[in-house]
Amino acid sequence: MAKTPEKLKELAEQIRTSGKSRQVKVRTLLSWFGAQRRGTHVVREVRSALRRAKLVAQPDFEQAYIDGKVSLRPVAPIEGKRSGSKASPPITAVATDATEEIELISDDYSDPVPRLEMLDAANRRPICVKRDSKVREATTKMLLNDFSQLPVMQNDRDLDGLISWKSIGEAVVANKDCQFVRECMDRNVEILRDNTPLLKAVQVIGEREVVLVKDKTNKIIGLVTATDISLQFRALAEPFLLLKEIENHIRRLITKAKYPMEVLIKSKDPTDSDRKITCVSDLTFGEYLRLFEDRENWKSIGYNLSRTSFLETLHKIRRIRNDVMHFHPDGISNQDLGILRDAVKFLQSLQLAKE
C-alpha cells in the first residue's frame, strides 16, 4: 500500500483536532507526493491518500487551477440509503460550519469536463484603467506590458468596457478627439464564468478575440485572449507531435532493417493473441521495445550504438507517452518535454547520417 506523505498526515491531524478546514495550494499538495503535475498515476495516489486521511478537497484538486488553493475538509458519511431503495453513487457530507453542510460524490469524484479556470490567464487579475483615466494612461500601460487591450473597471466587479488599440483606431478613423478612456472604449465585452467548459470558451474567444473571466462572487479574476489559447494548445499539442515523430522514426529504423515477418510477429505482446501483425505499423510502442531487446534484432539496425542506453530512453518515452495519452491541461513537465525533444533530435541525426 502506498504511504501517506507526512505533511498530509500532519495537516489531517490538525484538521481533526481543530475541526476546521485548511487551505493548501494544489502545487504544494502535489509536491508532497514528489510530483509537479496531475498525471493519471499522481491523481490516483493523491486520491487514495486523501481517502486514507478521511479528507476531501474542495474544489476538486484535479480540476482546480494548479497555482490556486483547495480547502481540505474532513468527510463524514451521511445516513445510509433506505432499505430496498435503488443503489446510488456513494455520497459524503462535508461539514464546513454549524450552519452549512455540502453533499458531494465520494472522494473519487472528479469533474470530467476541462474548464476555463484551469488556464493560467483565467487566474491572473488583469491590469485595468478607469473610465475617467486619460487615454495616454491606457496606451502607456498597454505599451509597457505589451498588451492589446485593457479592461475599463471602477472596481473588481463593475466592468464598463474594454479599451484597445482597435477601439482607439476606430475612434481616430471616426474623427473623435479622445482624451478620456470613456470616449473610445468598447462597451460590448464578453464575460465568462470561470467554470465555463474549456472548449466552449475556446469557441467564444475565437470569435471575440478576448474574454474576461469572473468567479462565483462575480469578481473579475482574469482576461483570456486568442494568444493565450494558442500558447496553451501549443503546449498541449507539442508532446503529441513529438511522440508522433518519434514513432515514425522508430518505424523507419525497423523498416530499413528489413526484419522477416516472423520477427515482427514474435515481438507482439503474447497476451494479445487476437491481434494480427501484417506490417510494422501494427506494432505498439511496447512491442518496439520487445523487438530491440533481442540482441540479434538490435544488430540489424546497422548503427554503432549502445542498445542499453537506447532502450533506457525508449522506456522513458513509453512512460511519457502513457501519461500524455491521459490528457490533462497541466501538460507534461519540462524535464519530460526535454526528453522528447532530445529524442527527436537524436533520431533525426540518425536519419541524416544514412543519407
Short mmCIF file of C-alpha atoms in Angstrom, two decimals:
data_model
loop_
_atom_site.label_atom_id
_atom_site.label_comp_id
_atom_site.label_asym_id
_atom_site.label_seq_id
_atom_site.Cartn_x
_atom_site.Cartn_y
_atom_site.Cartn_z
CA MET A 1 0.00 0.00 0.00
CA ALA A 2 1.28 3.48 -0.88
CA LYS A 3 2.36 5.65 2.03
CA THR A 4 0.60 8.85 3.01
CA PRO A 5 3.03 11.80 2.98
CA GLU A 6 3.97 13.08 6.44
CA LYS A 7 2.87 16.62 5.53
CA LEU A 8 -0.62 15.36 4.71
CA LYS A 9 -0.75 13.30 7.91
CA GLU A 10 0.19 16.36 9.97
CA LEU A 11 -2.41 18.51 8.23
CA ALA A 12 -5.10 15.83 8.66
CA GLU A 13 -4.35 15.70 12.38
CA GLN A 14 -4.62 19.50 12.64
CA ILE A 15 -7.97 19.41 10.84
CA ARG A 16 -9.31 16.63 13.09
CA THR A 17 -8.12 18.41 16.23
CA SER A 18 -9.44 21.86 15.34
CA GLY A 19 -12.49 20.76 13.38
CA LYS A 20 -11.64 23.44 10.84
CA SER A 21 -10.67 23.13 7.19
CA ARG A 22 -7.22 24.08 5.94
CA GLN A 23 -6.29 25.63 2.61
CA VAL A 24 -3.33 24.42 0.58
CA LYS A 25 -2.07 25.23 -2.90
CA VAL A 26 -2.59 22.46 -5.44
CA ARG A 27 1.07 22.68 -6.42
CA THR A 28 2.07 22.28 -2.75
CA LEU A 29 -0.20 19.25 -2.36
CA LEU A 30 1.40 17.65 -5.42
CA SER A 31 4.90 18.38 -4.09
CA TRP A 32 4.16 16.22 -1.02
CA PHE A 33 3.92 13.33 -3.47
CA GLY A 34 7.07 14.34 -5.36
CA ALA A 35 5.01 15.49 -8.36
CA GLN A 36 4.82 18.67 -10.42
CA ARG A 37 1.71 17.93 -12.45
CA ARG A 38 -1.51 15.94 -12.26
CA GLY A 39 -0.78 12.86 -14.31
CA THR A 40 -3.04 9.81 -14.05
CA HIS A 41 -0.90 7.91 -11.54
CA VAL A 42 -0.32 11.01 -9.39
CA VAL A 43 -4.05 11.78 -9.23
CA ARG A 44 -4.79 8.19 -8.21
CA GLU A 45 -2.11 8.32 -5.50
CA VAL A 46 -3.36 11.66 -4.10
CA ARG A 47 -6.98 10.48 -4.05
CA SER A 48 -6.00 7.29 -2.20
CA ALA A 49 -4.03 9.29 0.36
CA LEU A 50 -6.91 11.73 0.91
CA ARG A 51 -9.27 8.79 1.38
CA ARG A 52 -6.96 7.22 3.97
CA ALA A 53 -6.69 10.58 5.74
CA LYS A 54 -10.51 10.93 5.62
CA LEU A 55 -10.23 14.27 3.85
CA VAL A 56 -11.82 15.78 0.77
CA ALA A 57 -10.58 18.68 -1.35
CA GLN A 58 -12.91 21.47 -2.46
CA PRO A 59 -12.82 22.34 -5.25
CA ASP A 60 -11.57 19.02 -6.58
CA PHE A 61 -7.76 19.21 -6.74
CA GLU A 62 -7.62 17.59 -10.18
CA GLN A 63 -9.68 20.32 -11.83
CA ALA A 64 -8.65 23.37 -9.79
CA TYR A 65 -6.10 25.86 -11.11
CA ILE A 66 -2.70 24.37 -10.31
CA ASP A 67 -1.48 27.55 -8.57
CA GLY A 68 -4.80 28.06 -6.83
CA LYS A 69 -5.85 26.76 -3.42
CA VAL A 70 -8.15 23.96 -2.37
CA SER A 71 -9.75 23.54 1.02
CA LEU A 72 -9.07 20.22 2.75
CA ARG A 73 -12.02 19.25 4.93
CA PRO A 74 -12.99 16.18 6.97
CA VAL A 75 -15.50 13.84 5.41
CA ALA A 76 -18.34 12.32 7.37
CA PRO A 77 -20.71 9.67 5.98
CA ILE A 78 -24.35 10.63 5.77
CA GLU A 79 -27.13 8.28 6.75
CA GLY A 80 -27.32 5.14 4.67
CA LYS A 81 -29.87 4.74 1.92
CA ARG A 82 -33.30 3.43 2.77
CA SER A 83 -33.69 -0.32 2.61
CA GLY A 84 -34.95 -1.52 -0.71
CA SER A 85 -34.02 1.70 -2.47
CA LYS A 86 -32.13 1.69 -5.72
CA ALA A 87 -28.35 1.77 -5.38
CA SER A 88 -26.83 5.19 -5.97
CA PRO A 89 -23.31 6.63 -6.18
CA PRO A 90 -21.56 6.90 -2.83
CA ILE A 91 -22.13 10.26 -1.16
CA THR A 92 -20.20 12.02 1.56
CA ALA A 93 -21.19 15.07 3.55
CA VAL A 94 -18.60 17.74 4.27
CA ALA A 95 -19.12 19.78 7.42
CA THR A 96 -17.97 23.38 6.99
CA ASP A 97 -19.54 25.16 9.95
CA ALA A 98 -22.56 24.89 12.19
CA THR A 99 -24.97 26.10 9.52
CA GLU A 100 -23.52 24.65 6.35
CA GLU A 101 -23.34 21.14 5.00
CA ILE A 102 -22.30 20.29 1.47
CA GLU A 103 -23.06 16.95 -0.15
CA LEU A 104 -20.90 15.63 -2.95
CA ILE A 105 -19.85 12.49 -4.69
CA SER A 106 -17.24 10.47 -2.77
CA ASP A 107 -13.59 11.48 -2.81
CA ASP A 108 -13.08 9.51 -6.04
CA TYR A 109 -15.13 12.18 -7.82
CA SER A 110 -13.60 14.39 -10.44
CA ASP A 111 -15.21 16.75 -12.92
CA PRO A 112 -14.80 15.12 -16.35
CA VAL A 113 -15.05 18.48 -18.15
CA PRO A 114 -11.92 20.67 -18.57
CA ARG A 115 -12.93 24.20 -17.60
CA LEU A 116 -11.75 27.74 -18.26
CA GLU A 117 -10.49 28.13 -14.67
CA MET A 118 -7.67 25.69 -15.41
CA LEU A 119 -5.87 28.26 -17.58
CA ASP A 120 -3.21 30.48 -16.05
CA ALA A 121 -4.55 33.59 -17.82
CA ALA A 122 -8.00 32.97 -16.34
CA ASN A 123 -6.48 33.35 -12.87
CA ARG A 124 -4.36 36.47 -13.35
CA ARG A 125 -6.16 39.62 -12.25
CA PRO A 126 -5.96 41.91 -15.27
CA ILE A 127 -4.30 45.32 -15.26
CA CYS A 128 -7.07 47.87 -15.85
CA VAL A 129 -7.88 51.56 -16.15
CA LYS A 130 -10.85 53.66 -15.04
CA ARG A 131 -13.34 55.23 -17.42
CA ASP A 132 -12.18 58.74 -16.47
CA SER A 133 -8.49 57.96 -16.99
CA LYS A 134 -6.64 59.74 -19.76
CA VAL A 135 -6.15 57.72 -22.96
CA ARG A 136 -2.41 58.23 -22.65
CA GLU A 137 -2.50 56.34 -19.34
CA ALA A 138 -4.15 53.39 -21.07
CA THR A 139 -1.76 53.44 -24.05
CA THR A 140 1.24 53.67 -21.73
CA LYS A 141 0.08 50.65 -19.74
CA MET A 142 -0.53 48.68 -22.93
CA LEU A 143 2.92 49.54 -24.29
CA LEU A 144 4.69 48.77 -21.01
CA ASN A 145 3.03 45.36 -20.73
CA ASP A 146 2.80 44.54 -24.45
CA PHE A 147 -1.00 44.28 -24.19
CA SER A 148 -3.53 44.84 -26.96
CA GLN A 149 -6.34 45.82 -24.60
CA LEU A 150 -7.21 46.75 -21.04
CA PRO A 151 -10.45 46.32 -19.09
CA VAL A 152 -12.13 49.55 -18.01
CA MET A 153 -13.22 48.98 -14.42
CA GLN A 154 -14.15 51.06 -11.39
CA ASN A 155 -13.67 48.10 -9.02
CA ASP A 156 -13.22 44.31 -9.04
CA ARG A 157 -16.78 43.62 -10.17
CA ASP A 158 -18.09 46.55 -12.22
CA LEU A 159 -16.92 46.42 -15.83
CA ASP A 160 -17.51 49.47 -18.03
CA GLY A 161 -15.88 48.18 -21.19
CA LEU A 162 -12.58 47.48 -22.89
CA ILE A 163 -10.09 49.90 -24.41
CA SER A 164 -7.82 48.50 -27.09
CA TRP A 165 -5.61 49.60 -29.98
CA LYS A 166 -8.54 48.62 -32.17
CA SER A 167 -11.07 50.79 -30.32
CA ILE A 168 -8.63 53.73 -30.28
CA GLY A 169 -8.02 53.30 -34.01
CA GLU A 170 -11.74 53.20 -34.74
CA ALA A 171 -12.17 56.44 -32.78
CA VAL A 172 -9.40 58.09 -34.81
CA VAL A 173 -10.99 56.96 -38.09
CA ALA A 174 -14.30 58.45 -36.91
CA ASN A 175 -12.51 61.77 -36.22
CA LYS A 176 -13.20 61.56 -32.48
CA ASP A 177 -10.93 63.61 -30.26
CA CYS A 178 -10.50 61.08 -27.46
CA GLN A 179 -8.86 62.38 -24.33
CA PHE A 180 -10.54 60.07 -21.85
CA VAL A 181 -10.90 56.31 -21.89
CA ARG A 182 -14.70 56.51 -21.77
CA GLU A 183 -14.68 58.23 -25.17
CA CYS A 184 -13.05 55.39 -27.07
CA MET A 185 -13.76 52.20 -25.23
CA ASP A 186 -15.73 49.20 -26.50
CA ARG A 187 -18.75 48.52 -24.31
CA ASN A 188 -19.59 45.19 -25.94
CA VAL A 189 -17.41 42.87 -23.87
CA GLU A 190 -17.82 39.13 -23.37
CA ILE A 191 -17.63 37.85 -19.78
CA LEU A 192 -17.48 34.12 -19.00
CA ARG A 193 -17.74 32.26 -15.72
CA ASP A 194 -14.54 30.54 -14.60
CA ASN A 195 -16.37 27.19 -14.67
CA THR A 196 -17.28 27.54 -18.38
CA PRO A 197 -16.30 24.36 -20.28
CA LEU A 198 -12.93 24.99 -21.90
CA LEU A 199 -13.96 24.02 -25.42
CA LYS A 200 -16.98 26.33 -25.26
CA ALA A 201 -14.72 29.13 -24.03
CA VAL A 202 -12.26 28.49 -26.86
CA GLN A 203 -15.07 28.93 -29.39
CA VAL A 204 -16.15 32.23 -27.83
CA ILE A 205 -12.58 33.52 -27.61
CA GLY A 206 -12.00 32.58 -31.24
CA GLU A 207 -15.00 34.70 -32.22
CA ARG A 208 -14.42 37.63 -29.84
CA GLU A 209 -10.58 37.51 -29.55
CA VAL A 210 -10.74 38.30 -25.84
CA VAL A 211 -12.99 37.47 -22.87
CA LEU A 212 -12.97 38.47 -19.22
CA VAL A 213 -13.38 35.79 -16.56
CA LYS A 214 -15.41 36.13 -13.36
CA ASP A 215 -15.67 33.81 -10.38
CA LYS A 216 -18.75 32.73 -8.42
CA THR A 217 -18.69 36.02 -6.48
CA ASN A 218 -18.80 37.96 -9.80
CA LYS A 219 -15.29 39.28 -9.25
CA ILE A 220 -13.23 39.71 -12.44
CA ILE A 221 -10.28 37.39 -11.95
CA GLY A 222 -8.76 37.03 -15.41
CA LEU A 223 -8.56 38.03 -19.06
CA VAL A 224 -8.02 35.40 -21.76
CA THR A 225 -7.08 36.22 -25.35
CA ALA A 226 -6.74 34.19 -28.52
CA THR A 227 -2.96 34.37 -27.99
CA ASP A 228 -3.33 32.76 -24.55
CA ILE A 229 -5.35 29.94 -26.08
CA SER A 230 -2.86 29.38 -28.89
CA LEU A 231 0.04 29.20 -26.40
CA GLN A 232 -1.90 26.80 -24.18
CA PHE A 233 -2.79 24.49 -27.04
CA ARG A 234 0.73 24.63 -28.40
CA ALA A 235 2.00 23.45 -25.01
CA LEU A 236 -0.55 20.62 -25.08
CA ALA A 237 -0.03 19.71 -28.74
CA GLU A 238 3.79 19.66 -28.77
CA PRO A 239 4.17 16.38 -26.84
CA PHE A 240 1.68 14.66 -29.18
CA LEU A 241 3.57 15.89 -32.25
CA LEU A 242 6.95 14.92 -30.80
CA LEU A 243 5.70 11.44 -29.90
CA LYS A 244 4.28 11.01 -33.40
CA GLU A 245 7.64 11.94 -34.94
CA ILE A 246 9.50 9.60 -32.59
CA GLU A 247 7.23 6.69 -33.54
CA ASN A 248 7.68 7.46 -37.24
CA HIS A 249 11.48 7.44 -36.84
CA ILE A 250 11.38 4.13 -34.96
CA ARG A 251 9.16 2.56 -37.61
CA ARG A 252 11.62 3.80 -40.21
CA LEU A 253 14.50 2.11 -38.35
CA ILE A 254 12.56 -1.16 -38.21
CA THR A 255 11.51 -0.95 -41.87
CA LYS A 256 15.08 -0.28 -43.05
CA ALA A 257 16.36 -3.23 -41.01
CA LYS A 258 14.12 -5.46 -43.19
CA TYR A 259 13.14 -7.86 -40.45
CA PRO A 260 11.34 -11.02 -41.58
CA MET A 261 7.65 -11.07 -40.77
CA GLU A 262 8.18 -13.81 -38.17
CA VAL A 263 10.43 -11.41 -36.18
CA LEU A 264 7.67 -8.76 -36.12
CA ILE A 265 5.09 -11.35 -35.10
CA LYS A 266 7.38 -12.65 -32.35
CA SER A 267 7.63 -9.12 -30.94
CA LYS A 268 3.88 -8.91 -30.41
CA ASP A 269 2.56 -8.90 -26.86
CA PRO A 270 1.85 -12.59 -26.14
CA THR A 271 -1.27 -11.69 -24.11
CA ASP A 272 -2.81 -10.01 -27.18
CA SER A 273 -3.45 -13.17 -29.16
CA ASP A 274 -6.35 -11.92 -31.31
CA ARG A 275 -4.47 -9.04 -32.97
CA LYS A 276 -2.76 -9.76 -36.28
CA ILE A 277 0.62 -8.31 -37.30
CA THR A 278 0.92 -7.67 -41.03
CA CYS A 279 3.39 -4.74 -41.05
CA VAL A 280 5.50 -2.53 -38.79
CA SER A 281 2.58 -0.14 -38.22
CA ASP A 282 0.65 -2.90 -36.43
CA LEU A 283 3.20 -2.93 -33.59
CA THR A 284 2.63 -0.96 -30.40
CA PHE A 285 5.30 1.20 -28.75
CA GLY A 286 5.87 -1.50 -26.14
CA GLU A 287 6.42 -4.00 -28.93
CA TYR A 288 9.15 -1.81 -30.44
CA LEU A 289 10.98 -2.28 -27.14
CA ARG A 290 10.43 -6.06 -27.23
CA LEU A 291 11.89 -6.16 -30.72
CA PHE A 292 15.03 -4.16 -29.82
CA GLU A 293 15.57 -6.07 -26.57
CA ASP A 294 16.69 -9.01 -28.70
CA ARG A 295 20.44 -8.59 -29.32
CA GLU A 296 20.30 -10.07 -32.82
CA ASN A 297 17.44 -7.79 -33.83
CA TRP A 298 19.39 -4.81 -32.48
CA LYS A 299 22.40 -5.61 -34.67
CA SER A 300 20.21 -5.43 -37.76
CA ILE A 301 19.53 -1.68 -37.46
CA GLY A 302 23.12 -1.02 -38.62
CA TYR A 303 24.20 1.68 -36.15
CA ASN A 304 27.13 1.51 -33.74
CA LEU A 305 25.05 2.49 -30.71
CA SER A 306 24.54 1.30 -27.13
CA ARG A 307 21.45 -0.89 -27.05
CA THR A 308 21.14 -0.40 -23.27
CA SER A 309 21.13 3.39 -23.47
CA PHE A 310 18.74 3.40 -26.42
CA LEU A 311 16.30 1.12 -24.59
CA GLU A 312 16.51 3.24 -21.43
CA THR A 313 15.39 6.26 -23.43
CA LEU A 314 12.59 4.30 -25.11
CA HIS A 315 11.32 3.17 -21.70
CA LYS A 316 11.24 6.83 -20.57
CA ILE A 317 9.38 7.79 -23.75
CA ARG A 318 6.89 4.99 -23.22
CA ARG A 319 6.16 6.27 -19.71
CA ILE A 320 5.73 9.83 -21.00
CA ARG A 321 3.55 8.57 -23.86
CA ASN A 322 1.20 6.79 -21.45
CA ASP A 323 0.92 9.98 -19.40
CA VAL A 324 0.33 12.22 -22.43
CA MET A 325 -2.46 9.98 -23.71
CA HIS A 326 -4.32 10.62 -20.44
CA PHE A 327 -4.87 14.25 -21.40
CA HIS A 328 -4.66 16.94 -18.73
CA PRO A 329 -4.34 20.70 -19.29
CA ASP A 330 -1.34 20.78 -16.93
CA GLY A 331 0.69 19.36 -19.81
CA ILE A 332 3.90 17.47 -19.10
CA SER A 333 6.90 18.54 -17.05
CA ASN A 334 9.76 20.48 -18.62
CA GLN A 335 12.01 17.52 -17.90
CA ASP A 336 9.79 15.11 -19.83
CA LEU A 337 9.40 17.61 -22.66
CA GLY A 338 13.19 17.86 -22.84
CA ILE A 339 13.46 14.07 -23.11
CA LEU A 340 11.07 14.07 -26.09
CA ARG A 341 12.83 16.97 -27.81
CA ASP A 342 16.26 15.37 -27.35
CA ALA A 343 14.97 12.03 -28.65
CA VAL A 344 13.63 13.70 -31.79
CA LYS A 345 16.98 15.45 -32.43
CA PHE A 346 18.83 12.18 -31.91
CA LEU A 347 16.57 10.20 -34.26
CA GLN A 348 16.77 12.96 -36.87
CA SER A 349 20.57 12.79 -36.69
CA LEU A 350 20.45 9.01 -37.32
CA GLN A 351 18.37 9.59 -40.42
CA LEU A 352 20.76 12.27 -41.71
CA ALA A 353 23.77 10.04 -41.07
CA LYS A 354 22.47 7.44 -43.53
CA GLU A 355 21.56 9.90 -46.26
#
